[in-house]
PDB file of C-alpha atoms in Angstrom:
ATOM      1  CA  MET P   1      -4.471 -18.220  -1.321  1.00 93.00           C
ATOM      2  CA  TRP P   2      -5.383 -14.558  -1.734  1.00 96.00           C
ATOM      3  CA  VAL P   3      -3.148 -11.503  -1.188  1.00 95.00           C
ATOM      4  CA  PHE P   4      -4.407  -7.946  -0.622  1.00 97.00           C
ATOM      5  CA  GLY P   5      -2.663  -5.053  -2.342  1.00 96.00           C
ATOM      6  CA  TYR P   6      -3.169  -1.589  -0.878  1.00 96.00           C
ATOM      7  CA  GLY P   7       0.113   0.093  -1.886  1.00 95.00           C
ATOM      8  CA  SER P   8       2.327  -0.605  -4.881  1.00 92.00           C
ATOM      9  CA  LEU P   9       0.479  -3.888  -5.498  1.00 93.00           C
ATOM     10  CA  THR P  10      -2.436  -1.793  -6.770  1.00 95.00           C
ATOM     11  CA  TRP P  11      -0.375  -0.629  -9.735  1.00 93.00           C
ATOM     12  CA  LYS P  12       2.841  -2.683  -9.900  1.00 91.00           C
ATOM     13  CA  VAL P  13       2.048  -6.393  -9.906  1.00 91.00           C
ATOM     14  CA  ASP P  14       5.041  -8.552 -10.767  1.00 86.00           C
ATOM     15  CA  PHE P  15       3.552 -12.007 -10.213  1.00 87.00           C
ATOM     16  CA  SER P  16       1.005 -14.215 -11.902  1.00 88.00           C
ATOM     17  CA  TYR P  17      -2.453 -14.642 -10.439  1.00 93.00           C
ATOM     18  CA  GLU P  18      -5.629 -16.484 -11.348  1.00 95.00           C
ATOM     19  CA  GLU P  19      -8.120 -13.804 -10.433  1.00 96.00           C
ATOM     20  CA  LYS P  20      -8.302 -10.318  -8.994  1.00 96.00           C
ATOM     21  CA  MET P  21     -11.082  -8.335  -7.415  1.00 97.00           C
ATOM     22  CA  ILE P  22     -11.601  -4.906  -5.923  1.00 98.00           C
ATOM     23  CA  GLY P  23     -12.679  -4.633  -2.323  1.00 98.00           C
ATOM     24  CA  TYR P  24     -11.746  -3.403   1.113  1.00 98.00           C
ATOM     25  CA  ILE P  25     -10.727  -4.370   4.606  1.00 98.00           C
ATOM     26  CA  GLU P  26     -12.236  -2.796   7.712  1.00 97.00           C
ATOM     27  CA  GLY P  27     -10.591  -1.493  10.860  1.00 97.00           C
ATOM     28  CA  PHE P  28      -7.503   0.070   9.252  1.00 97.00           C
ATOM     29  CA  SER P  29      -6.293   3.308   7.684  1.00 97.00           C
ATOM     30  CA  ARG P  30      -3.661   3.556   4.942  1.00 98.00           C
ATOM     31  CA  ARG P  31      -0.782   5.807   6.087  1.00 98.00           C
ATOM     32  CA  PHE P  32       2.629   6.846   4.737  1.00 98.00           C
ATOM     33  CA  TRP P  33       4.273   5.926   8.021  1.00 97.00           C
ATOM     34  CA  GLN P  34       6.712   3.200   6.919  1.00 95.00           C
ATOM     35  CA  GLY P  35      10.281   3.982   5.917  1.00 95.00           C
ATOM     36  CA  SER P  36      11.650   2.544   2.679  1.00 93.00           C
ATOM     37  CA  PRO P  37      15.431   2.175   2.888  1.00 89.00           C
ATOM     38  CA  ASP P  38      15.522  -0.314   0.022  1.00 87.00           C
ATOM     39  CA  HIS P  39      12.998   0.596  -2.711  1.00 89.00           C
ATOM     40  CA  ARG P  40      11.930   4.255  -2.616  1.00 93.00           C
ATOM     41  CA  GLY P  41      14.791   5.572  -0.536  1.00 94.00           C
ATOM     42  CA  THR P  42      18.144   4.623   0.918  1.00 95.00           C
ATOM     43  CA  PRO P  43      19.323   3.745   4.420  1.00 93.00           C
ATOM     44  CA  ARG P  44      20.613   7.342   4.779  1.00 94.00           C
ATOM     45  CA  GLN P  45      17.445   8.892   3.359  1.00 95.00           C
ATOM     46  CA  PRO P  46      14.511   6.479   3.518  1.00 96.00           C
ATOM     47  CA  GLY P  47      11.438   7.151   1.481  1.00 97.00           C
ATOM     48  CA  ARG P  48       7.940   6.852   2.892  1.00 97.00           C
ATOM     49  CA  VAL P  49       5.588   4.093   1.786  1.00 96.00           C
ATOM     50  CA  VAL P  50       2.220   2.967   3.043  1.00 97.00           C
ATOM     51  CA  THR P  51       1.357   0.632   5.834  1.00 96.00           C
ATOM     52  CA  LEU P  52      -1.891   0.050   7.674  1.00 96.00           C
ATOM     53  CA  VAL P  53      -2.700   1.361  11.129  1.00 95.00           C
ATOM     54  CA  LYS P  54      -5.563   0.136  13.238  1.00 95.00           C
ATOM     55  CA  ASN P  55      -8.562   2.432  13.076  1.00 96.00           C
ATOM     56  CA  PRO P  56     -11.974   0.924  13.890  1.00 95.00           C
ATOM     57  CA  GLU P  57     -13.771   3.757  12.066  1.00 94.00           C
ATOM     58  CA  GLU P  58     -12.009   3.324   8.717  1.00 96.00           C
ATOM     59  CA  LEU P  59     -11.618   0.954   5.809  1.00 96.00           C
ATOM     60  CA  VAL P  60      -8.954   0.546   3.130  1.00 98.00           C
ATOM     61  CA  TRP P  61      -9.730  -0.187  -0.501  1.00 98.00           C
ATOM     62  CA  GLY P  62      -7.404  -2.220  -2.671  1.00 98.00           C
ATOM     63  CA  ILE P  63      -7.112  -5.261  -4.893  1.00 98.00           C
ATOM     64  CA  ALA P  64      -7.221  -8.928  -3.913  1.00 97.00           C
ATOM     65  CA  TYR P  65      -5.160 -11.337  -6.002  1.00 96.00           C
ATOM     66  CA  LYS P  66      -5.768 -15.078  -6.037  1.00 96.00           C
ATOM     67  CA  LEU P  67      -2.356 -16.666  -6.426  1.00 94.00           C
ATOM     68  CA  SER P  68      -1.988 -19.487  -8.905  1.00 88.00           C
ATOM     69  CA  GLU P  69      -1.139 -22.847  -7.329  1.00 86.00           C
ATOM     70  CA  GLU P  70       1.750 -23.428  -9.751  1.00 87.00           C
ATOM     71  CA  SER P  71       3.605 -20.264  -8.744  1.00 85.00           C
ATOM     72  CA  ARG P  72       2.278 -19.761  -5.216  1.00 84.00           C
ATOM     73  CA  GLU P  73       5.490 -20.629  -3.319  1.00 86.00           C
ATOM     74  CA  GLU P  74       7.655 -18.573  -5.669  1.00 85.00           C
ATOM     75  CA  THR P  75       5.251 -15.629  -5.434  1.00 82.00           C
ATOM     76  CA  ILE P  76       5.228 -15.727  -1.617  1.00 83.00           C
ATOM     77  CA  THR P  77       9.035 -15.892  -1.573  1.00 80.00           C
ATOM     78  CA  ASN P  78       9.204 -12.886  -3.908  1.00 81.00           C
ATOM     79  CA  LEU P  79       6.615 -10.935  -1.908  1.00 81.00           C
ATOM     80  CA  ASP P  80       8.461 -11.710   1.324  1.00 72.00           C
ATOM     81  CA  HIS P  81      11.604 -10.271  -0.292  1.00 70.00           C
ATOM     82  CA  ARG P  82       9.750  -7.270  -1.747  1.00 70.00           C
ATOM     83  CA  GLU P  83       8.263  -6.470   1.674  1.00 74.00           C
ATOM     84  CA  LYS P  84      11.375  -7.349   3.693  1.00 72.00           C
ATOM     85  CA  ALA P  85      12.014  -3.927   5.236  1.00 71.00           C
ATOM     86  CA  GLY P  86       9.732  -4.200   8.248  1.00 77.00           C
ATOM     87  CA  TYR P  87       6.624  -5.884   6.893  1.00 86.00           C
ATOM     88  CA  SER P  88       5.049  -9.103   8.077  1.00 85.00           C
ATOM     89  CA  SER P  89       2.057 -11.053   6.812  1.00 89.00           C
ATOM     90  CA  ILE P  90      -1.290 -11.205   8.622  1.00 94.00           C
ATOM     91  CA  GLU P  91      -4.756 -12.510   7.761  1.00 96.00           C
ATOM     92  CA  VAL P  92      -7.818 -10.254   7.697  1.00 97.00           C
ATOM     93  CA  LEU P  93     -11.353 -10.370   6.342  1.00 98.00           C
ATOM     94  CA  PHE P  94     -11.737  -9.028   2.792  1.00 98.00           C
ATOM     95  CA  GLN P  95     -15.021  -7.505   1.640  1.00 98.00           C
ATOM     96  CA  PRO P  96     -15.440  -7.684  -2.156  1.00 98.00           C
ATOM     97  CA  GLN P  97     -16.885  -4.626  -3.897  1.00 97.00           C
ATOM     98  CA  ASP P  98     -19.408  -6.924  -5.569  1.00 95.00           C
ATOM     99  CA  SER P  99     -21.898  -7.555  -2.770  1.00 93.00           C
ATOM    100  CA  ALA P 100     -22.924 -10.837  -4.416  1.00 96.00           C
ATOM    101  CA  THR P 101     -19.497 -12.255  -3.503  1.00 96.00           C
ATOM    102  CA  LYS P 102     -19.054 -13.361   0.105  1.00 97.00           C
ATOM    103  CA  SER P 103     -16.269 -11.962   2.249  1.00 98.00           C
ATOM    104  CA  PHE P 104     -13.235 -14.178   2.776  1.00 98.00           C
ATOM    105  CA  THR P 105      -9.915 -14.344   4.609  1.00 97.00           C
ATOM    106  CA  ILE P 106      -6.969 -12.766   2.847  1.00 97.00           C
ATOM    107  CA  ASN P 107      -3.259 -12.259   3.537  1.00 93.00           C
ATOM    108  CA  LEU P 108      -1.644  -8.843   3.539  1.00 93.00           C
ATOM    109  CA  TYR P 109       1.675  -7.289   4.458  1.00 90.00           C
ATOM    110  CA  ILE P 110       1.703  -4.757   7.261  1.00 93.00           C
ATOM    111  CA  ALA P 111       4.482  -2.875   9.032  1.00 92.00           C
ATOM    112  CA  ASN P 112       4.029  -2.463  12.761  1.00 87.00           C
ATOM    113  CA  GLU P 113       5.481   0.170  15.085  1.00 89.00           C
ATOM    114  CA  GLN P 114       8.157  -2.179  16.425  1.00 90.00           C
ATOM    115  CA  ASN P 115      10.006  -2.647  13.125  1.00 90.00           C
ATOM    116  CA  PRO P 116      13.231  -0.652  12.714  1.00 91.00           C
ATOM    117  CA  HIS P 117      12.012   1.203   9.604  1.00 93.00           C
ATOM    118  CA  TYR P 118       8.731   2.439  11.058  1.00 95.00           C
ATOM    119  CA  LEU P 119       8.657   6.251  10.890  1.00 96.00           C
ATOM    120  CA  GLY P 120       5.214   6.855  12.314  1.00 96.00           C
ATOM    121  CA  PRO P 121       3.037   9.922  12.040  1.00 97.00           C
ATOM    122  CA  ALA P 122       4.324  13.339  11.057  1.00 98.00           C
ATOM    123  CA  PRO P 123       2.745  16.533   9.728  1.00 98.00           C
ATOM    124  CA  GLU P 124       1.614  15.907   6.148  1.00 98.00           C
ATOM    125  CA  GLU P 125       3.817  18.743   4.878  1.00 98.00           C
ATOM    126  CA  ASP P 126       6.869  16.990   6.369  1.00 98.00           C
ATOM    127  CA  ILE P 127       5.850  13.654   4.872  1.00 98.00           C
ATOM    128  CA  ALA P 128       5.397  15.286   1.448  1.00 98.00           C
ATOM    129  CA  LYS P 129       8.836  16.940   1.705  1.00 98.00           C
ATOM    130  CA  GLN P 130      10.445  13.610   2.574  1.00 98.00           C
ATOM    131  CA  VAL P 131       8.651  11.954  -0.353  1.00 98.00           C
ATOM    132  CA  ILE P 132       9.936  14.650  -2.734  1.00 97.00           C
ATOM    133  CA  GLU P 133      13.522  14.303  -1.491  1.00 97.00           C
ATOM    134  CA  SER P 134      13.717  10.490  -1.503  1.00 97.00           C
ATOM    135  CA  HIS P 135      14.864   8.231  -4.337  1.00 97.00           C
ATOM    136  CA  GLY P 136      15.805   4.569  -4.286  1.00 95.00           C
ATOM    137  CA  PRO P 137      16.537   1.622  -6.558  1.00 93.00           C
ATOM    138  CA  SER P 138      12.838   1.348  -7.500  1.00 93.00           C
ATOM    139  CA  GLY P 139      12.637   5.036  -8.448  1.00 96.00           C
ATOM    140  CA  PRO P 140      11.542   8.333  -6.943  1.00 97.00           C
ATOM    141  CA  ASN P 141       9.379   8.172  -3.847  1.00 98.00           C
ATOM    142  CA  SER P 142       7.074  10.742  -5.462  1.00 98.00           C
ATOM    143  CA  GLU P 143       6.360   8.281  -8.285  1.00 97.00           C
ATOM    144  CA  TYR P 144       5.171   5.698  -5.732  1.00 97.00           C
ATOM    145  CA  LEU P 145       2.779   8.175  -4.113  1.00 98.00           C
ATOM    146  CA  LEU P 146       1.435   9.586  -7.376  1.00 98.00           C
ATOM    147  CA  GLN P 147       0.975   6.140  -8.949  1.00 98.00           C
ATOM    148  CA  LEU P 148      -0.896   4.948  -5.858  1.00 98.00           C
ATOM    149  CA  ALA P 149      -3.216   7.975  -5.880  1.00 98.00           C
ATOM    150  CA  THR P 150      -3.927   7.481  -9.591  1.00 98.00           C
ATOM    151  CA  ALA P 151      -4.584   3.773  -9.106  1.00 97.00           C
ATOM    152  CA  MET P 152      -7.014   4.384  -6.246  1.00 97.00           C
ATOM    153  CA  ARG P 153      -8.965   6.944  -8.290  1.00 97.00           C
ATOM    154  CA  VAL P 154      -9.314   4.369 -11.091  1.00 96.00           C
ATOM    155  CA  ILE P 155     -10.130   1.442  -8.800  1.00 95.00           C
ATOM    156  CA  VAL P 156     -12.655   3.203  -6.549  1.00 96.00           C
ATOM    157  CA  PRO P 157     -13.324   6.736  -7.776  1.00 94.00           C
ATOM    158  CA  GLU P 158     -16.156   7.127  -5.272  1.00 95.00           C
ATOM    159  CA  HIS P 159     -13.865   6.568  -2.252  1.00 93.00           C
ATOM    160  CA  LYS P 160     -11.871   9.491  -0.895  1.00 92.00           C
ATOM    161  CA  ASP P 161      -8.641   8.540   0.882  1.00 95.00           C
ATOM    162  CA  GLU P 162      -8.020  11.887   2.580  1.00 96.00           C
ATOM    163  CA  HIS P 163      -4.449  11.158   3.752  1.00 97.00           C
ATOM    164  CA  LEU P 164      -3.362   9.896   0.325  1.00 98.00           C
ATOM    165  CA  TYR P 165      -5.018  12.670  -1.665  1.00 98.00           C
ATOM    166  CA  LYS P 166      -3.777  15.429   0.671  1.00 98.00           C
ATOM    167  CA  LEU P 167      -0.214  14.123   0.263  1.00 98.00           C
ATOM    168  CA  GLU P 168      -0.716  13.883  -3.504  1.00 98.00           C
ATOM    169  CA  SER P 169      -1.790  17.531  -3.623  1.00 98.00           C
ATOM    170  CA  LEU P 170       1.149  18.659  -1.476  1.00 98.00           C
ATOM    171  CA  VAL P 171       3.663  16.663  -3.534  1.00 98.00           C
ATOM    172  CA  LYS P 172       2.290  17.994  -6.832  1.00 98.00           C
ATOM    173  CA  ASP P 173       2.484  21.565  -5.500  1.00 97.00           C
ATOM    174  CA  MET P 174       6.058  21.036  -4.311  1.00 96.00           C
ATOM    175  CA  LEU P 175       7.085  19.512  -7.642  1.00 95.00           C
ATOM    176  CA  GLN P 176       5.592  22.469  -9.533  1.00 93.00           C
ATOM    177  CA  GLN P 177       7.437  24.932  -7.311  1.00 92.00           C
ATOM    178  CA  GLY P 178      10.667  23.127  -8.132  1.00 76.00           C
TER     179      GLY P 178
END
């Protein structure tokens, strides 16, 4: 079984795996439209974390992890808990960066508009302000965003995730201004 990481799983992997590979999924955009009342915010002041939204013109880069058979059930249980605030698992087609490797079906966690923590679109300046102001048990929301942007530049420096990098720029500017 393979799992696709497009958010914190690109830089904060807390499970064992047999193999990992860089690649993408088509038909989605990565957006900071999901509320985080449990990791990067609180119920009173949720942070914003990424989810995927359908977009036939886009693709999302990330990392695929092949789960080890020995720890598969435990890993799924832990991922289900980690992604409990509005996420559910779906299967999609993964395209490896290495064109010599065939595409394959992969599981990922996605938050849809019907979940109670879905925040949806907002002006990027408002999203950045919310990210700056939010902290949770897993740390500052700004750390999540900045770590994700750094990870994506390392993983696929040639790909430009406009939404992510615009938010990164806004958050850095806001942090500098104090």
